[in-house]
JSON list of C-alpha atoms in Angstrom, two decimals:
[
{"chain": "A", "resi": 1, "resn": "MET", "atom": "CA", "xyz": [0.30, -0.28, -0.15]},
{"chain": "A", "resi": 2, "resn": "VAL", "atom": "CA", "xyz": [2.90, 2.22, -0.55]},
{"chain": "A", "resi": 3, "resn": "ASN", "atom": "CA", "xyz": [2.68, 2.50, -4.18]},
{"chain": "A", "resi": 4, "resn": "GLN", "atom": "CA", "xyz": [1.38, 5.42, -6.14]},
{"chain": "A", "resi": 5, "resn": "SER", "atom": "CA", "xyz": [-1.76, 6.58, -4.74]},
{"chain": "A", "resi": 6, "resn": "HIS", "atom": "CA", "xyz": [-4.41, 7.23, -7.40]},
{"chain": "A", "resi": 7, "resn": "PRO", "atom": "CA", "xyz": [-6.00, 10.77, -7.13]},
{"chain": "A", "resi": 8, "resn": "LEU", "atom": "CA", "xyz": [-9.67, 9.03, -6.45]},
{"chain": "A", "resi": 9, "resn": "ASP", "atom": "CA", "xyz": [-7.27, 8.40, -2.79]},
{"chain": "A", "resi": 10, "resn": "ASP", "atom": "CA", "xyz": [-7.83, 12.31, -2.00]},
{"chain": "A", "resi": 11, "resn": "VAL", "atom": "CA", "xyz": [-10.97, 13.17, -3.42]},
{"chain": "A", "resi": 12, "resn": "PHE", "atom": "CA", "xyz": [-12.42, 10.96, -1.69]},
{"chain": "A", "resi": 13, "resn": "HIS", "atom": "CA", "xyz": [-10.52, 11.56, 1.79]},
{"chain": "A", "resi": 14, "resn": "ALA", "atom": "CA", "xyz": [-10.55, 14.97, 1.36]},
{"chain": "A", "resi": 15, "resn": "LEU", "atom": "CA", "xyz": [-15.13, 14.35, 0.83]},
{"chain": "A", "resi": 16, "resn": "SER", "atom": "CA", "xyz": [-14.57, 12.02, 4.11]},
{"chain": "A", "resi": 17, "resn": "ASP", "atom": "CA", "xyz": [-15.06, 14.95, 6.56]},
{"chain": "A", "resi": 18, "resn": "PRO", "atom": "CA", "xyz": [-18.04, 17.37, 7.58]},
{"chain": "A", "resi": 19, "resn": "THR", "atom": "CA", "xyz": [-16.10, 20.79, 7.20]},
{"chain": "A", "resi": 20, "resn": "ARG", "atom": "CA", "xyz": [-13.95, 20.53, 4.38]},
{"chain": "A", "resi": 21, "resn": "ARG", "atom": "CA", "xyz": [-17.82, 18.74, 2.68]},
{"chain": "A", "resi": 22, "resn": "ALA", "atom": "CA", "xyz": [-19.17, 21.65, 4.03]},
{"chain": "A", "resi": 23, "resn": "VAL", "atom": "CA", "xyz": [-16.31, 24.53, 3.04]},
{"chain": "A", "resi": 24, "resn": "VAL", "atom": "CA", "xyz": [-17.26, 21.93, -1.28]},
{"chain": "A", "resi": 25, "resn": "GLY", "atom": "CA", "xyz": [-20.12, 22.50, -0.76]},
{"chain": "A", "resi": 26, "resn": "ARG", "atom": "CA", "xyz": [-19.61, 26.62, -0.51]},
{"chain": "A", "resi": 27, "resn": "LEU", "atom": "CA", "xyz": [-17.86, 26.79, -2.53]},
{"chain": "A", "resi": 28, "resn": "LEU", "atom": "CA", "xyz": [-20.10, 25.16, -5.84]},
{"chain": "A", "resi": 29, "resn": "LYS", "atom": "CA", "xyz": [-22.00, 28.53, -5.49]},
{"chain": "A", "resi": 30, "resn": "GLY", "atom": "CA", "xyz": [-19.05, 30.48, -6.02]},
{"chain": "A", "resi": 31, "resn": "ALA", "atom": "CA", "xyz": [-15.52, 31.56, -5.10]},
{"chain": "A", "resi": 32, "resn": "ALA", "atom": "CA", "xyz": [-14.39, 32.89, -1.46]},
{"chain": "A", "resi": 33, "resn": "PRO", "atom": "CA", "xyz": [-11.85, 34.76, -0.17]},
{"chain": "A", "resi": 34, "resn": "VAL", "atom": "CA", "xyz": [-10.24, 32.36, 3.13]},
{"chain": "A", "resi": 35, "resn": "SER", "atom": "CA", "xyz": [-11.78, 34.71, 5.78]},
{"chain": "A", "resi": 36, "resn": "ARG", "atom": "CA", "xyz": [-14.85, 34.78, 5.02]},
{"chain": "A", "resi": 37, "resn": "LEU", "atom": "CA", "xyz": [-15.07, 30.78, 4.12]},
{"chain": "A", "resi": 38, "resn": "ALA", "atom": "CA", "xyz": [-13.91, 30.00, 7.83]},
{"chain": "A", "resi": 39, "resn": "GLU", "atom": "CA", "xyz": [-16.64, 31.70, 9.73]},
{"chain": "A", "resi": 40, "resn": "PRO", "atom": "CA", "xyz": [-19.01, 29.49, 10.02]},
{"chain": "A", "resi": 41, "resn": "PHE", "atom": "CA", "xyz": [-16.82, 27.28, 11.48]},
{"chain": "A", "resi": 42, "resn": "ASP", "atom": "CA", "xyz": [-15.66, 27.17, 15.58]},
{"chain": "A", "resi": 43, "resn": "MET", "atom": "CA", "xyz": [-12.57, 26.56, 14.86]},
{"chain": "A", "resi": 44, "resn": "GLY", "atom": "CA", "xyz": [-8.43, 28.21, 14.90]},
{"chain": "A", "resi": 45, "resn": "LEU", "atom": "CA", "xyz": [-7.01, 29.82, 10.90]},
{"chain": "A", "resi": 46, "resn": "PRO", "atom": "CA", "xyz": [-4.45, 27.19, 10.89]},
{"chain": "A", "resi": 47, "resn": "ALA", "atom": "CA", "xyz": [-6.65, 23.98, 11.33]},
{"chain": "A", "resi": 48, "resn": "PHE", "atom": "CA", "xyz": [-9.65, 25.93, 9.04]},
{"chain": "A", "resi": 49, "resn": "MET", "atom": "CA", "xyz": [-6.40, 26.21, 6.39]},
{"chain": "A", "resi": 50, "resn": "LYS", "atom": "CA", "xyz": [-5.51, 22.41, 7.55]},
{"chain": "A", "resi": 51, "resn": "HIS", "atom": "CA", "xyz": [-8.77, 21.72, 5.95]},
{"chain": "A", "resi": 52, "resn": "LEU", "atom": "CA", "xyz": [-7.84, 23.13, 2.44]},
{"chain": "A", "resi": 53, "resn": "SER", "atom": "CA", "xyz": [-4.86, 22.08, 2.33]},
{"chain": "A", "resi": 54, "resn": "VAL", "atom": "CA", "xyz": [-5.91, 19.07, 2.04]},
{"chain": "A", "resi": 55, "resn": "LEU", "atom": "CA", "xyz": [-8.12, 19.68, -0.73]},
{"chain": "A", "resi": 56, "resn": "GLU", "atom": "CA", "xyz": [-6.52, 21.76, -2.95]},
{"chain": "A", "resi": 57, "resn": "THR", "atom": "CA", "xyz": [-3.95, 18.47, -2.29]},
{"chain": "A", "resi": 58, "resn": "SER", "atom": "CA", "xyz": [-7.53, 16.45, -3.81]},
{"chain": "A", "resi": 59, "resn": "GLY", "atom": "CA", "xyz": [-7.38, 18.34, -7.53]},
{"chain": "A", "resi": 60, "resn": "LEU", "atom": "CA", "xyz": [-10.90, 19.84, -5.16]},
{"chain": "A", "resi": 61, "resn": "ILE", "atom": "CA", "xyz": [-9.91, 23.47, -5.12]},
{"chain": "A", "resi": 62, "resn": "ARG", "atom": "CA", "xyz": [-7.76, 25.78, -6.70]},
{"chain": "A", "resi": 63, "resn": "THR", "atom": "CA", "xyz": [-5.62, 28.63, -4.43]},
{"chain": "A", "resi": 64, "resn": "GLU", "atom": "CA", "xyz": [-5.21, 32.76, -6.01]},
{"chain": "A", "resi": 65, "resn": "LYS", "atom": "CA", "xyz": [-3.15, 34.58, -3.57]},
{"chain": "A", "resi": 66, "resn": "ARG", "atom": "CA", "xyz": [-3.68, 39.27, -4.81]},
{"chain": "A", "resi": 67, "resn": "GLY", "atom": "CA", "xyz": [-2.31, 40.75, -3.09]},
{"chain": "A", "resi": 68, "resn": "ARG", "atom": "CA", "xyz": [-3.62, 40.05, 1.33]},
{"chain": "A", "resi": 69, "resn": "VAL", "atom": "CA", "xyz": [-6.58, 38.19, -0.19]},
{"chain": "A", "resi": 70, "resn": "ARG", "atom": "CA", "xyz": [-6.41, 34.32, -0.88]},
{"chain": "A", "resi": 71, "resn": "THR", "atom": "CA", "xyz": [-8.99, 33.38, -2.87]},
{"chain": "A", "resi": 72, "resn": "CYS", "atom": "CA", "xyz": [-10.67, 29.69, -2.82]},
{"chain": "A", "resi": 73, "resn": "HIS", "atom": "CA", "xyz": [-12.41, 27.89, -6.43]},
{"chain": "A", "resi": 74, "resn": "ILE", "atom": "CA", "xyz": [-14.25, 24.68, -6.86]},
{"chain": "A", "resi": 75, "resn": "GLU", "atom": "CA", "xyz": [-13.13, 22.61, -9.36]},
{"chain": "A", "resi": 76, "resn": "ALA", "atom": "CA", "xyz": [-15.76, 20.66, -10.44]},
{"chain": "A", "resi": 77, "resn": "ALA", "atom": "CA", "xyz": [-14.22, 18.59, -12.34]},
{"chain": "A", "resi": 78, "resn": "ARG", "atom": "CA", "xyz": [-12.34, 16.14, -9.41]},
{"chain": "A", "resi": 79, "resn": "LEU", "atom": "CA", "xyz": [-15.42, 15.84, -8.04]},
{"chain": "A", "resi": 80, "resn": "ALA", "atom": "CA", "xyz": [-16.93, 14.87, -11.22]},
{"chain": "A", "resi": 81, "resn": "ALA", "atom": "CA", "xyz": [-14.31, 12.33, -11.01]},
{"chain": "A", "resi": 82, "resn": "ALA", "atom": "CA", "xyz": [-15.10, 10.90, -8.15]},
{"chain": "A", "resi": 83, "resn": "GLU", "atom": "CA", "xyz": [-19.21, 10.37, -8.61]},
{"chain": "A", "resi": 84, "resn": "ASP", "atom": "CA", "xyz": [-18.59, 9.18, -12.23]},
{"chain": "A", "resi": 85, "resn": "TRP", "atom": "CA", "xyz": [-16.70, 6.14, -10.54]},
{"chain": "A", "resi": 86, "resn": "LEU", "atom": "CA", "xyz": [-19.47, 6.29, -8.55]},
{"chain": "A", "resi": 87, "resn": "ALA", "atom": "CA", "xyz": [-22.18, 5.60, -11.26]},
{"chain": "A", "resi": 88, "resn": "GLU", "atom": "CA", "xyz": [-20.34, 3.65, -12.71]},
{"chain": "A", "resi": 89, "resn": "GLN", "atom": "CA", "xyz": [-20.07, 1.12, -9.56]},
{"chain": "A", "resi": 90, "resn": "ARG", "atom": "CA", "xyz": [-24.39, 1.94, -9.79]},
{"chain": "A", "resi": 91, "resn": "ALA", "atom": "CA", "xyz": [-24.53, 0.61, -13.30]},
{"chain": "A", "resi": 92, "resn": "GLU", "atom": "CA", "xyz": [-23.03, -2.97, -12.47]},
{"chain": "A", "resi": 93, "resn": "TRP", "atom": "CA", "xyz": [-24.91, -3.76, -9.31]},
{"chain": "A", "resi": 94, "resn": "GLN", "atom": "CA", "xyz": [-27.53, -2.14, -11.20]},
{"chain": "A", "resi": 95, "resn": "GLY", "atom": "CA", "xyz": [-26.40, -4.00, -14.30]},
{"chain": "A", "resi": 96, "resn": "ARG", "atom": "CA", "xyz": [-26.50, -7.69, -11.99]},
{"chain": "A", "resi": 97, "resn": "SER", "atom": "CA", "xyz": [-29.17, -6.79, -10.04]},
{"chain": "A", "resi": 98, "resn": "ASP", "atom": "CA", "xyz": [-31.20, -5.98, -13.26]},
{"chain": "A", "resi": 99, "resn": "ARG", "atom": "CA", "xyz": [-30.20, -9.75, -15.00]},
{"chain": "A", "resi": 100, "resn": "LEU", "atom": "CA", "xyz": [-30.69, -12.07, -11.48]},
{"chain": "A", "resi": 101, "resn": "ALA", "atom": "CA", "xyz": [-33.93, -10.52, -11.76]},
{"chain": "A", "resi": 102, "resn": "GLU", "atom": "CA", "xyz": [-34.34, -11.91, -15.22]},
{"chain": "A", "resi": 103, "resn": "PHE", "atom": "CA", "xyz": [-32.76, -15.22, -14.57]},
{"chain": "A", "resi": 104, "resn": "VAL", "atom": "CA", "xyz": [-35.71, -15.75, -11.85]},
{"chain": "A", "resi": 105, "resn": "GLU", "atom": "CA", "xyz": [-38.37, -14.22, -13.90]},
{"chain": "A", "resi": 106, "resn": "SER", "atom": "CA", "xyz": [-37.27, -17.38, -16.03]},
{"chain": "A", "resi": 107, "resn": "GLN", "atom": "CA", "xyz": [-36.99, -19.76, -13.39]},
{"chain": "A", "resi": 108, "resn": "ASN", "atom": "CA", "xyz": [-40.58, -19.78, -13.07]},
{"chain": "A", "resi": 109, "resn": "ARG", "atom": "CA", "xyz": [-42.20, -18.99, -16.24]},
{"chain": "A", "resi": 110, "resn": "LYS", "atom": "CA", "xyz": [-40.37, -22.63, -16.60]},
{"chain": "A", "resi": 111, "resn": "GLU", "atom": "CA", "xyz": [-41.78, -23.62, -13.50]},
{"chain": "A", "resi": 112, "resn": "PRO", "atom": "CA", "xyz": [-44.29, -22.25, -13.42]},
{"chain": "A", "resi": 113, "resn": "LYS", "atom": "CA", "xyz": [-46.76, -23.16, -9.92]},
{"chain": "A", "resi": 114, "resn": "ALA", "atom": "CA", "xyz": [-48.48, -26.27, -9.80]},
{"chain": "B", "resi": 1, "resn": "MET", "atom": "CA", "xyz": [-13.55, 18.57, 15.05]},
{"chain": "B", "resi": 2, "resn": "VAL", "atom": "CA", "xyz": [-14.26, 15.86, 17.66]},
{"chain": "B", "resi": 3, "resn": "ASN", "atom": "CA", "xyz": [-17.81, 15.92, 17.39]},
{"chain": "B", "resi": 4, "resn": "GLN", "atom": "CA", "xyz": [-20.48, 13.41, 16.23]},
{"chain": "B", "resi": 5, "resn": "SER", "atom": "CA", "xyz": [-18.71, 11.96, 13.06]},
{"chain": "B", "resi": 6, "resn": "HIS", "atom": "CA", "xyz": [-21.54, 11.68, 9.93]},
{"chain": "B", "resi": 7, "resn": "PRO", "atom": "CA", "xyz": [-21.98, 8.61, 7.64]},
{"chain": "B", "resi": 8, "resn": "LEU", "atom": "CA", "xyz": [-20.53, 10.11, 5.06]},
{"chain": "B", "resi": 9, "resn": "ASP", "atom": "CA", "xyz": [-17.09, 10.57, 6.77]},
{"chain": "B", "resi": 10, "resn": "ASP", "atom": "CA", "xyz": [-17.16, 6.88, 7.16]},
{"chain": "B", "resi": 11, "resn": "VAL", "atom": "CA", "xyz": [-18.00, 5.81, 3.91]},
{"chain": "B", "resi": 12, "resn": "PHE", "atom": "CA", "xyz": [-15.99, 8.63, 1.88]},
{"chain": "B", "resi": 13, "resn": "HIS", "atom": "CA", "xyz": [-13.34, 7.87, 4.10]},
{"chain": "B", "resi": 14, "resn": "ALA", "atom": "CA", "xyz": [-13.86, 3.35, 2.60]},
{"chain": "B", "resi": 15, "resn": "LEU", "atom": "CA", "xyz": [-13.64, 5.15, -0.49]},
{"chain": "B", "resi": 16, "resn": "SER", "atom": "CA", "xyz": [-10.13, 6.61, -0.05]},
{"chain": "B", "resi": 17, "resn": "ASP", "atom": "CA", "xyz": [-8.11, 3.84, -0.96]},
{"chain": "B", "resi": 18, "resn": "PRO", "atom": "CA", "xyz": [-7.97, 1.08, -3.84]},
{"chain": "B", "resi": 19, "resn": "THR", "atom": "CA", "xyz": [-7.98, -1.93, -1.97]},
{"chain": "B", "resi": 20, "resn": "ARG", "atom": "CA", "xyz": [-11.44, -1.18, -0.10]},
{"chain": "B", "resi": 21, "resn": "ARG", "atom": "CA", "xyz": [-12.53, 0.57, -3.87]},
{"chain": "B", "resi": 22, "resn": "ALA", "atom": "CA", "xyz": [-11.01, -2.84, -5.85]},
{"chain": "B", "resi": 23, "resn": "VAL", "atom": "CA", "xyz": [-13.41, -4.77, -3.07]},
{"chain": "B", "resi": 24, "resn": "VAL", "atom": "CA", "xyz": [-15.79, -2.83, -3.02]},
{"chain": "B", "resi": 25, "resn": "GLY", "atom": "CA", "xyz": [-16.72, -2.73, -7.65]},
{"chain": "B", "resi": 26, "resn": "ARG", "atom": "CA", "xyz": [-16.32, -6.95, -6.99]},
{"chain": "B", "resi": 27, "resn": "LEU", "atom": "CA", "xyz": [-17.96, -7.33, -4.47]},
{"chain": "B", "resi": 28, "resn": "LEU", "atom": "CA", "xyz": [-21.06, -4.89, -6.45]},
{"chain": "B", "resi": 29, "resn": "LYS", "atom": "CA", "xyz": [-20.63, -8.39, -8.82]},
{"chain": "B", "resi": 30, "resn": "GLY", "atom": "CA", "xyz": [-21.52, -10.65, -5.50]},
{"chain": "B", "resi": 31, "resn": "ALA", "atom": "CA", "xyz": [-21.13, -11.76, -2.45]},
{"chain": "B", "resi": 32, "resn": "ALA", "atom": "CA", "xyz": [-17.65, -13.63, -1.87]},
{"chain": "B", "resi": 33, "resn": "PRO", "atom": "CA", "xyz": [-15.52, -15.15, 1.48]},
{"chain": "B", "resi": 34, "resn": "VAL", "atom": "CA", "xyz": [-12.79, -13.40, 2.30]},
{"chain": "B", "resi": 35, "resn": "SER", "atom": "CA", "xyz": [-10.49, -16.17, 1.25]},
{"chain": "B", "resi": 36, "resn": "ARG", "atom": "CA", "xyz": [-11.78, -15.68, -2.33]},
{"chain": "B", "resi": 37, "resn": "LEU", "atom": "CA", "xyz": [-12.24, -12.09, -1.71]},
{"chain": "B", "resi": 38, "resn": "ALA", "atom": "CA", "xyz": [-8.21, -11.39, -1.41]},
{"chain": "B", "resi": 39, "resn": "GLU", "atom": "CA", "xyz": [-6.45, -13.51, -3.80]},
{"chain": "B", "resi": 40, "resn": "PRO", "atom": "CA", "xyz": [-5.77, -11.30, -6.61]},
{"chain": "B", "resi": 41, "resn": "PHE", "atom": "CA", "xyz": [-4.58, -8.60, -3.91]},
{"chain": "B", "resi": 42, "resn": "ASP", "atom": "CA", "xyz": [-0.68, -9.06, -3.18]},
{"chain": "B", "resi": 43, "resn": "MET", "atom": "CA", "xyz": [-0.65, -8.19, 0.88]},
{"chain": "B", "resi": 44, "resn": "GLY", "atom": "CA", "xyz": [-0.79, -10.81, 3.76]},
{"chain": "B", "resi": 45, "resn": "LEU", "atom": "CA", "xyz": [-4.19, -12.05, 5.50]},
{"chain": "B", "resi": 46, "resn": "PRO", "atom": "CA", "xyz": [-3.63, -9.31, 8.43]},
{"chain": "B", "resi": 47, "resn": "ALA", "atom": "CA", "xyz": [-3.08, -5.95, 6.00]},
{"chain": "B", "resi": 48, "resn": "PHE", "atom": "CA", "xyz": [-6.23, -7.20, 4.24]},
{"chain": "B", "resi": 49, "resn": "MET", "atom": "CA", "xyz": [-8.70, -7.93, 7.06]},
{"chain": "B", "resi": 50, "resn": "LYS", "atom": "CA", "xyz": [-8.12, -4.42, 8.08]},
{"chain": "B", "resi": 51, "resn": "HIS", "atom": "CA", "xyz": [-8.85, -2.88, 5.06]},
{"chain": "B", "resi": 52, "resn": "LEU", "atom": "CA", "xyz": [-11.77, -5.33, 5.19]},
{"chain": "B", "resi": 53, "resn": "SER", "atom": "CA", "xyz": [-13.28, -3.31, 9.24]},
{"chain": "B", "resi": 54, "resn": "VAL", "atom": "CA", "xyz": [-12.98, -0.03, 7.24]},
{"chain": "B", "resi": 55, "resn": "LEU", "atom": "CA", "xyz": [-14.89, -1.25, 5.18]},
{"chain": "B", "resi": 56, "resn": "GLU", "atom": "CA", "xyz": [-17.08, -3.27, 7.15]},
{"chain": "B", "resi": 57, "resn": "THR", "atom": "CA", "xyz": [-17.63, -0.28, 9.86]},
{"chain": "B", "resi": 58, "resn": "SER", "atom": "CA", "xyz": [-18.99, 2.17, 6.83]},
{"chain": "B", "resi": 59, "resn": "GLY", "atom": "CA", "xyz": [-21.06, -0.60, 6.55]},
{"chain": "B", "resi": 60, "resn": "LEU", "atom": "CA", "xyz": [-20.37, -1.03, 2.96]},
{"chain": "B", "resi": 61, "resn": "ILE", "atom": "CA", "xyz": [-20.77, -4.24, 3.16]},
{"chain": "B", "resi": 62, "resn": "ARG", "atom": "CA", "xyz": [-21.77, -6.81, 5.57]},
{"chain": "B", "resi": 63, "resn": "THR", "atom": "CA", "xyz": [-19.95, -10.56, 6.18]},
{"chain": "B", "resi": 64, "resn": "GLU", "atom": "CA", "xyz": [-21.57, -13.32, 7.62]},
{"chain": "B", "resi": 65, "resn": "LYS", "atom": "CA", "xyz": [-19.51, -16.47, 9.18]},
{"chain": "B", "resi": 66, "resn": "ARG", "atom": "CA", "xyz": [-20.81, -20.46, 8.44]},
{"chain": "B", "resi": 67, "resn": "GLY", "atom": "CA", "xyz": [-18.77, -22.85, 10.18]},
{"chain": "B", "resi": 68, "resn": "ARG", "atom": "CA", "xyz": [-14.87, -21.42, 9.08]},
{"chain": "B", "resi": 69, "resn": "VAL", "atom": "CA", "xyz": [-16.24, -19.21, 6.04]},
{"chain": "B", "resi": 70, "resn": "ARG", "atom": "CA", "xyz": [-16.55, -15.40, 6.36]},
{"chain": "B", "resi": 71, "resn": "THR", "atom": "CA", "xyz": [-18.17, -13.85, 3.20]},
{"chain": "B", "resi": 72, "resn": "CYS", "atom": "CA", "xyz": [-18.81, -11.03, 2.52]},
{"chain": "B", "resi": 73, "resn": "HIS", "atom": "CA", "xyz": [-21.29, -8.28, 0.70]},
{"chain": "B", "resi": 74, "resn": "ILE", "atom": "CA", "xyz": [-21.87, -5.28, -0.13]},
{"chain": "B", "resi": 75, "resn": "GLU", "atom": "CA", "xyz": [-24.00, -3.03, 0.72]},
{"chain": "B", "resi": 76, "resn": "ALA", "atom": "CA", "xyz": [-25.45, -0.93, -2.19]},
{"chain": "B", "resi": 77, "resn": "ALA", "atom": "CA", "xyz": [-27.63, 1.74, -0.51]},
{"chain": "B", "resi": 78, "resn": "ARG", "atom": "CA", "xyz": [-24.31, 2.58, 1.40]},
{"chain": "B", "resi": 79, "resn": "LEU", "atom": "CA", "xyz": [-22.28, 3.20, -1.79]},
{"chain": "B", "resi": 80, "resn": "ALA", "atom": "CA", "xyz": [-25.99, 5.42, -2.91]},
{"chain": "B", "resi": 81, "resn": "ALA", "atom": "CA", "xyz": [-26.17, 7.50, 0.43]},
{"chain": "B", "resi": 82, "resn": "ALA", "atom": "CA", "xyz": [-23.13, 8.32, -0.96]},
{"chain": "B", "resi": 83, "resn": "GLU", "atom": "CA", "xyz": [-23.26, 8.89, -5.02]},
{"chain": "B", "resi": 84, "resn": "ASP", "atom": "CA", "xyz": [-26.27, 11.19, -3.93]},
{"chain": "B", "resi": 85, "resn": "TRP", "atom": "CA", "xyz": [-24.39, 14.01, -1.61]},
{"chain": "B", "resi": 86, "resn": "LEU", "atom": "CA", "xyz": [-22.34, 14.28, -5.10]},
{"chain": "B", "resi": 87, "resn": "ALA", "atom": "CA", "xyz": [-25.49, 14.07, -7.37]},
{"chain": "B", "resi": 88, "resn": "GLU", "atom": "CA", "xyz": [-26.58, 17.20, -4.93]},
{"chain": "B", "resi": 89, "resn": "GLN", "atom": "CA", "xyz": [-23.25, 19.26, -5.25]},
{"chain": "B", "resi": 90, "resn": "ARG", "atom": "CA", "xyz": [-23.02, 18.57, -9.11]},
{"chain": "B", "resi": 91, "resn": "ALA", "atom": "CA", "xyz": [-27.46, 19.15, -8.83]},
{"chain": "B", "resi": 92, "resn": "GLU", "atom": "CA", "xyz": [-25.63, 23.25, -7.15]},
{"chain": "B", "resi": 93, "resn": "TRP", "atom": "CA", "xyz": [-22.56, 23.16, -9.76]},
{"chain": "B", "resi": 94, "resn": "GLN", "atom": "CA", "xyz": [-24.96, 23.02, -12.79]},
{"chain": "B", "resi": 95, "resn": "GLY", "atom": "CA", "xyz": [-27.29, 25.77, -10.92]},
{"chain": "B", "resi": 96, "resn": "ARG", "atom": "CA", "xyz": [-25.26, 28.30, -10.60]},
{"chain": "B", "resi": 97, "resn": "SER", "atom": "CA", "xyz": [-23.80, 28.04, -14.11]},
{"chain": "B", "resi": 98, "resn": "ASP", "atom": "CA", "xyz": [-27.36, 27.79, -15.88]},
{"chain": "B", "resi": 99, "resn": "ARG", "atom": "CA", "xyz": [-27.96, 31.78, -14.10]},
{"chain": "B", "resi": 100, "resn": "LEU", "atom": "CA", "xyz": [-24.57, 32.29, -14.77]},
{"chain": "B", "resi": 101, "resn": "ALA", "atom": "CA", "xyz": [-24.83, 31.93, -18.48]},
{"chain": "B", "resi": 102, "resn": "GLU", "atom": "CA", "xyz": [-28.68, 33.90, -18.29]},
{"chain": "B", "resi": 103, "resn": "PHE", "atom": "CA", "xyz": [-27.00, 36.08, -16.58]},
{"chain": "B", "resi": 104, "resn": "VAL", "atom": "CA", "xyz": [-24.24, 36.66, -19.57]},
{"chain": "B", "resi": 105, "resn": "GLU", "atom": "CA", "xyz": [-26.42, 36.28, -21.56]},
{"chain": "B", "resi": 106, "resn": "SER", "atom": "CA", "xyz": [-29.52, 38.93, -20.31]},
{"chain": "B", "resi": 107, "resn": "GLN", "atom": "CA", "xyz": [-25.98, 41.51, -19.99]},
{"chain": "B", "resi": 108, "resn": "ASN", "atom": "CA", "xyz": [-25.74, 40.17, -23.69]},
{"chain": "B", "resi": 109, "resn": "ARG", "atom": "CA", "xyz": [-28.77, 40.92, -24.81]},
{"chain": "B", "resi": 110, "resn": "LYS", "atom": "CA", "xyz": [-28.63, 44.80, -23.49]},
{"chain": "B", "resi": 111, "resn": "GLU", "atom": "CA", "xyz": [-25.57, 45.69, -24.68]},
{"chain": "B", "resi": 112, "resn": "PRO", "atom": "CA", "xyz": [-25.71, 44.69, -28.01]},
{"chain": "B", "resi": 113, "resn": "LYS", "atom": "CA", "xyz": [-22.14, 45.10, -29.84]},
{"chain": "B", "resi": 114, "resn": "ALA", "atom": "CA", "xyz": [-21.66, 48.62, -31.99]}
]
C-alpha cells in the first residue's frame, strides 16, 4: 500500500470530513476568500487552513492570492470524477440486479406453480 | 472536529483506498468469501482484514460467518448515499452555471455590440 496514490484516493479522503464537505458545498455557490469561508466554522484559522490544504492537494479546490487576499475556487471536474466512479459502480450493481431479476423470471416461466 | 462523525465520513474514508475500492467493485458482482476476495491482492491476510474492517464500519459491506467461512456482501444503499451527496453538489453547481449563463446572455441582450 505504499505505491503511487490514485487521484480518487485524495478526493475521497478530502470528502471524508464534514468541514471539508461544507467548504466544497459553499464554493459550489461561488468563489470566496479564505476569511469569509472560515467564518461559519468553530475552529482556529490554522486548523481551517489544514482543511483547505487537504482540499487543494486533492484538486477539489484551487486558491489564488492577490495582495493579502487568498481566494478559493471549486474545481468541479474533480468532484465529477468521484461521482463518475460511483455511477460506474451503480451501473455494475444495477446490471447485476437486472440479470438476477431476468434469471428469476425465466425460472418462474419454466416452472409454473402447480 | 471531535464531534460525532457523519456516516458519509466513514463511507468516503473507506473509498479513499484503492484496495477497498477494488473490493467494493468485486462485491458488486456478487458476494464472496474472504479468502477468494483476498486472492488478487499482494498483501498479508491481517492487512487485508483491516481493509474489510474499515469497509464494514462504513456500512459499505456486511459479513456473515457460517462454519469456518466468512462471506462478504455489498450494501449498495450506503454506496448510493455517497453518490446522492455528490449528485446534490453537482445539481447546485449546474444551477449556478445555468444562472451565470442566463445572466451573461441577458447582459449581451441589453448591450448589443456597436
